[in-house]
Tab-separated table of C-alpha atoms in Angstrom:
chain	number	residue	atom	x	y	z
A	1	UNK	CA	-5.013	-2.834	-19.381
A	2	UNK	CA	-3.872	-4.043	-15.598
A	3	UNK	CA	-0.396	-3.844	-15.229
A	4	UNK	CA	-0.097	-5.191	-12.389
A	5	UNK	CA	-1.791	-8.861	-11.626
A	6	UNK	CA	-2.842	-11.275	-9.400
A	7	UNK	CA	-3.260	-15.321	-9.215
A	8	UNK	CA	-5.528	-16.187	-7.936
A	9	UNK	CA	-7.972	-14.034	-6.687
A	10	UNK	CA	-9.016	-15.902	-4.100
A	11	UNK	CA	-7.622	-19.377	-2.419
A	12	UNK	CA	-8.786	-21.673	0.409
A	13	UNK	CA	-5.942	-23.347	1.619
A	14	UNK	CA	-5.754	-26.117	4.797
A	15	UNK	CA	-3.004	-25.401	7.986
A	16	UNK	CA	0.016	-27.052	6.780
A	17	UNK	CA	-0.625	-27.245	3.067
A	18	UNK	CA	2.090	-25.314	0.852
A	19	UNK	CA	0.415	-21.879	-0.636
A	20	UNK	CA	2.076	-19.461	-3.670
A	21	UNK	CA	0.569	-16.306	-4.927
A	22	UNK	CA	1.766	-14.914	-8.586
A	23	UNK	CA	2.480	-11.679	-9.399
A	24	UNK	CA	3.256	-9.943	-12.541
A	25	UNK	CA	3.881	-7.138	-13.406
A	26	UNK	CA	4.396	-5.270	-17.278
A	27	UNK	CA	5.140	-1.819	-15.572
A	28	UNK	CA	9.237	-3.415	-16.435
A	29	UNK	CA	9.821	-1.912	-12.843
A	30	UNK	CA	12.954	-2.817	-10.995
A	31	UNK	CA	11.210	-2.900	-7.573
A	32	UNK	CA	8.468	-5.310	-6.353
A	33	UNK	CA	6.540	-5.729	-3.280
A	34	UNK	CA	4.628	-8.000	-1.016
A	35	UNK	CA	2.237	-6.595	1.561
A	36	UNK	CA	-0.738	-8.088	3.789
A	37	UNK	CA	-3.886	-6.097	4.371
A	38	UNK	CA	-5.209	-6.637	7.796
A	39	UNK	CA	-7.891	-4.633	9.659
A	40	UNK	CA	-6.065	-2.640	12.405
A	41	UNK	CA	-2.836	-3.205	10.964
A	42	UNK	CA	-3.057	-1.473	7.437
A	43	UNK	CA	-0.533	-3.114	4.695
A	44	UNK	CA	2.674	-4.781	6.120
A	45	UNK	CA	5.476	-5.411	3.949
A	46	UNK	CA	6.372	-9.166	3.658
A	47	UNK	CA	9.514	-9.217	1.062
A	48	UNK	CA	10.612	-7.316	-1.865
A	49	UNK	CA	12.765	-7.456	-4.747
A	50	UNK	CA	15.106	-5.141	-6.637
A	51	UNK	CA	15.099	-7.029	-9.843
A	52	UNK	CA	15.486	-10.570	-10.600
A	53	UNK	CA	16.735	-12.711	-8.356
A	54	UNK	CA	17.018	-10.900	-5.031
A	55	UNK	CA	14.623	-10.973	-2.926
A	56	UNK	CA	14.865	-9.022	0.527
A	57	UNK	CA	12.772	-9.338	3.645
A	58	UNK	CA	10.648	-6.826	4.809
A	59	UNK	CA	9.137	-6.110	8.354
A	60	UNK	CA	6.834	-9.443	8.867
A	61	UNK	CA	8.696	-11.921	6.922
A	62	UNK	CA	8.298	-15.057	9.115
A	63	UNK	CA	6.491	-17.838	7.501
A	64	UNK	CA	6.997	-16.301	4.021
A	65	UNK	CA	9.350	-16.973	1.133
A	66	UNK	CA	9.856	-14.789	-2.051
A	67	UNK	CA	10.927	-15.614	-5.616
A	68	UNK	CA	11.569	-13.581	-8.223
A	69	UNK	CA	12.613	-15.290	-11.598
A	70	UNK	CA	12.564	-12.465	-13.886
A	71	UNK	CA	11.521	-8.722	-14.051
A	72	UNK	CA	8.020	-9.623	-14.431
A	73	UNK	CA	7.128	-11.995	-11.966
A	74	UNK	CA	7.205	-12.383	-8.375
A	75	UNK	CA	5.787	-14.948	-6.340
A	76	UNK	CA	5.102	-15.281	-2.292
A	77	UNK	CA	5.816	-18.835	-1.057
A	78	UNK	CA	3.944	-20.204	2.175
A	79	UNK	CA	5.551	-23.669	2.517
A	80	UNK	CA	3.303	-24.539	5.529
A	81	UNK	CA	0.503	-22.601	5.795
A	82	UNK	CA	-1.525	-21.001	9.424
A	83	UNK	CA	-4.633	-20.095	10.024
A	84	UNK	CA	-2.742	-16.789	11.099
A	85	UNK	CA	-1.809	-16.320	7.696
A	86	UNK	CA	-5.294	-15.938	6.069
A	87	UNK	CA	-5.427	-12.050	5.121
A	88	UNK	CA	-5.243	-10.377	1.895
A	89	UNK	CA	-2.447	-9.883	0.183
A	90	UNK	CA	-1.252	-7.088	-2.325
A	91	UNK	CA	1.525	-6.823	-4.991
A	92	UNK	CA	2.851	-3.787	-6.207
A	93	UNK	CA	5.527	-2.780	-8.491
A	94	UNK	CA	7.572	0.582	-8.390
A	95	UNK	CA	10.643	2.292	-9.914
A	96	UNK	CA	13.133	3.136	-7.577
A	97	UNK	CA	13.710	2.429	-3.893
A	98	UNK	CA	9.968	3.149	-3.230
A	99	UNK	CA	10.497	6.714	-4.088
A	100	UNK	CA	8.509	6.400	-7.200
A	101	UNK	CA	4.756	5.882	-7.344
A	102	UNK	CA	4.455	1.722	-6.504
A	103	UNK	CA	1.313	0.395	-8.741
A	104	UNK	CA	-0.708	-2.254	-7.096
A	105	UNK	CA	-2.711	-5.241	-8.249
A	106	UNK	CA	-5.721	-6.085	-7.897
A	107	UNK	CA	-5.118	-8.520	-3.993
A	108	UNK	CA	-5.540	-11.891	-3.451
A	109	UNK	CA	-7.955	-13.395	-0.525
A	110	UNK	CA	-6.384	-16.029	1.431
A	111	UNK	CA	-8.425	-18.205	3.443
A	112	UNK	CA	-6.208	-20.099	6.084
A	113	UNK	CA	-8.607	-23.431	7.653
B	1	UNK	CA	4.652	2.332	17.922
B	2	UNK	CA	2.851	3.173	14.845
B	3	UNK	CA	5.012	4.811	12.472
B	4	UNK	CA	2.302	6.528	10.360
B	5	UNK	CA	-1.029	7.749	12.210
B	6	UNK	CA	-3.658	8.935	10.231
B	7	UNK	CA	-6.763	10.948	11.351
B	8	UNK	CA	-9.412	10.905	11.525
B	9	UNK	CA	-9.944	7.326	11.129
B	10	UNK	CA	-13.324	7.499	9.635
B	11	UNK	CA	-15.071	11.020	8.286
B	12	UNK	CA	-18.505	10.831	6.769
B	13	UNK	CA	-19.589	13.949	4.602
B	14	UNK	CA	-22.423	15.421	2.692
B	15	UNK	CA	-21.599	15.840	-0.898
B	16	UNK	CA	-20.192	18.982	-2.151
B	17	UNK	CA	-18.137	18.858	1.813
B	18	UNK	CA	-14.584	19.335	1.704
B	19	UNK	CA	-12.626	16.963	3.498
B	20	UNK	CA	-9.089	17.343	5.455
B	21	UNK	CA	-7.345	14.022	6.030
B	22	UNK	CA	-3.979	14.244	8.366
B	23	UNK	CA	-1.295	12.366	7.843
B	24	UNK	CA	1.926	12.474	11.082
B	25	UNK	CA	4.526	10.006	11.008
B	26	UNK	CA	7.524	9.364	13.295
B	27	UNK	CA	10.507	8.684	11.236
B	28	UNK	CA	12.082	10.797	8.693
B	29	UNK	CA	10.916	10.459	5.007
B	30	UNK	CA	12.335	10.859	1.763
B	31	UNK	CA	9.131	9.807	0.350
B	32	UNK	CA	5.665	10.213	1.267
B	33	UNK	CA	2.518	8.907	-0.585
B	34	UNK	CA	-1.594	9.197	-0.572
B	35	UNK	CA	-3.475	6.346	-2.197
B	36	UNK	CA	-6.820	5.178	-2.141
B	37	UNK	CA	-7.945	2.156	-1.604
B	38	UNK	CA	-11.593	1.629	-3.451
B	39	UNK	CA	-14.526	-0.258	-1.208
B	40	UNK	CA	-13.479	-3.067	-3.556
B	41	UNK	CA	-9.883	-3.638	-2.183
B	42	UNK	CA	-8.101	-1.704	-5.168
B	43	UNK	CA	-5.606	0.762	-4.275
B	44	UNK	CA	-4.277	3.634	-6.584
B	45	UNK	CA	-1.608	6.110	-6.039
B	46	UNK	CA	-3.151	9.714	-5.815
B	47	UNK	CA	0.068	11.833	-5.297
B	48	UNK	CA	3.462	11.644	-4.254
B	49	UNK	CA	4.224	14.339	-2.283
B	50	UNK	CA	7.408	14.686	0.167
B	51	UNK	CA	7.275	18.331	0.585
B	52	UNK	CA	5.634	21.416	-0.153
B	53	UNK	CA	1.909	21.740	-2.070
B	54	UNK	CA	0.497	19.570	-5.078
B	55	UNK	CA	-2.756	20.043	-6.620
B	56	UNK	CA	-4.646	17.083	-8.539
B	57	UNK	CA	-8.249	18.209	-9.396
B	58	UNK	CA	-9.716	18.414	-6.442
B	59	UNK	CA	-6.923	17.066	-4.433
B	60	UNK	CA	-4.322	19.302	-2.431
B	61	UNK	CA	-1.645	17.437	-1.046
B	62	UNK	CA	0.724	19.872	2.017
B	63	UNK	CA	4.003	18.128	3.488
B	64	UNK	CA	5.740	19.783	5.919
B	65	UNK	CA	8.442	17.215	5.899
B	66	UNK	CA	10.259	18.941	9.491
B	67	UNK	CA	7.344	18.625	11.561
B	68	UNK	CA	6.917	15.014	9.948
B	69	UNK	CA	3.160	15.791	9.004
B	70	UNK	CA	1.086	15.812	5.643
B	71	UNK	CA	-2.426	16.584	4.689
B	72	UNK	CA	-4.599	15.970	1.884
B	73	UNK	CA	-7.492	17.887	0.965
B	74	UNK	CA	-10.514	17.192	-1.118
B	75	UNK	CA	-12.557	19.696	-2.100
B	76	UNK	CA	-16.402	19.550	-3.097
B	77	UNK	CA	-16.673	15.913	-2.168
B	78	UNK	CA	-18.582	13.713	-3.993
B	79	UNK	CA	-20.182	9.889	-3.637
B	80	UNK	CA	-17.429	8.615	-5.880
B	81	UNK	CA	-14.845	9.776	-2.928
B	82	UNK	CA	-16.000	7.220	-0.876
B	83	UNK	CA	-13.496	4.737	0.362
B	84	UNK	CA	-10.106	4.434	2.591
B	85	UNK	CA	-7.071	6.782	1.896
B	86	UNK	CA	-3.997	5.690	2.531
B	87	UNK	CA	-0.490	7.558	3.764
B	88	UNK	CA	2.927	6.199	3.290
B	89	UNK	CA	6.176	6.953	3.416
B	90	UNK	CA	9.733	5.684	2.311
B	91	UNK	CA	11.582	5.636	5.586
B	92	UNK	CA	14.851	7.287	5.023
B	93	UNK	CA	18.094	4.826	4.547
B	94	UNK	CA	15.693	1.816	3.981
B	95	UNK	CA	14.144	0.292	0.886
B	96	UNK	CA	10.545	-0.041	2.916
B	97	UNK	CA	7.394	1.571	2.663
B	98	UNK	CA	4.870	1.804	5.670
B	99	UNK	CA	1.493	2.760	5.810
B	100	UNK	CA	-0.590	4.415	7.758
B	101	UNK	CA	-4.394	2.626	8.426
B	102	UNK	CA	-6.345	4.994	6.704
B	103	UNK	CA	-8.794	7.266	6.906
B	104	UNK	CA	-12.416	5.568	6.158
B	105	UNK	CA	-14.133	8.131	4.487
B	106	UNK	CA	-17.879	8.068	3.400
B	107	UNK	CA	-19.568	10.939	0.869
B	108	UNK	CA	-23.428	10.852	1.229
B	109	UNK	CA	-25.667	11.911	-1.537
């Protein structure tokens, strides 16, 4: 059973519109991550979190926000959407300051028009 | 620059090949990590491995974590193989991963 998932799976969103992605994870790892996926570029890390509620920018944070309510979930927040922005994006959960093996979901396709 | 470079950036082998996949990266690591990333989009952790030699089946992981290199080694290749591999590494002092762009690799029947 996944431990880590994704919602949604895919998304078509307009330039300007307000766009969140879900994550959750029942790994009950401290440590969660935000990445995009972009040919050329490999993953990027967007924000992370240490538990629940922090939240702590990564290397391309612009344009993004990051919730985390509780241990389990962890959501990425575009409040005004680009075209720039469509990519795929991956959660992942982990134990310990990335030194432990991070466990990924399954991605979700954002389409940016 | 590009923290973690990976060669070669694609590799296509006959099955039952071994393959070598090189992993250098620039900053000092506490952590370093091969995944692979299915031709589906799903990535899985194959080892952790910030120094020395690990063995998973037919993987072989070697870190030589002062000359800021790592290689991973698949033996007797087979179809299933197929897909991108992944290195990344826990910059030391920071909470962040970066990864490397992969290695492309392609097993032939």
């Amino acid at each position: 059973e996944a431990a880590v998932t994704q919602s949604p799976r895919n998304k078509v969103a307009v330039t300007g519109g307000k766009v969140t992605l879900s994550c959750n994870q029942t790994n009950n790892h401290n440590n969660m991550y935000w990445y995009r996926q972009d040919t050329g570029h490999g993953l990027r890390l967007i924000h992370y979190s240490y538990g629940a509620g922090s939240t702590e920018k990564g290397d391309i944070p612009d344009g993004y926000k990051a919730s985390r309510p509780s241990q389990e979930n962890f959501s990425l927040i575009l409040e005004l959407a680009t075209p720039s922005q469509t990519s795929v994006y991956f959660c992942a959960s982990g134990d310990a300051r990335g030194r432990d093996t991070q466990y990924f979901g399954p991605g979700t396709r954002l389409l940016v028009l | 620059g590009q923290q973690v470079q990976q060669s070669p950036a694609s590799l296509v082998l006959q099955e039952g090949e071994n393959a070598e996949l090189q992993c250098n990266f620039s900053s000092t690591a506490t952590q370093l990590q091969w995944f692979y990333q299915s031709p589906g989009g799903s990535l899985v952790s194959l080892l952790s491995n910030p120094s020395g030699t690990k063995h998973t089946g037919r993987l072989t992981s070697t870190t030589v974590t002062k000359e800021r290199r790592s290689s991973l080694h698949i033996s007797s290749s087979q179809t299933t193989d197929s897909g991108t591999y992944l290195c990344a590494i826990d910059r030391s002092n920071t909470n962040k991963v970066v990864f490397g762009t992969g290695t492309r690799l392609q097993v032939l029947p």
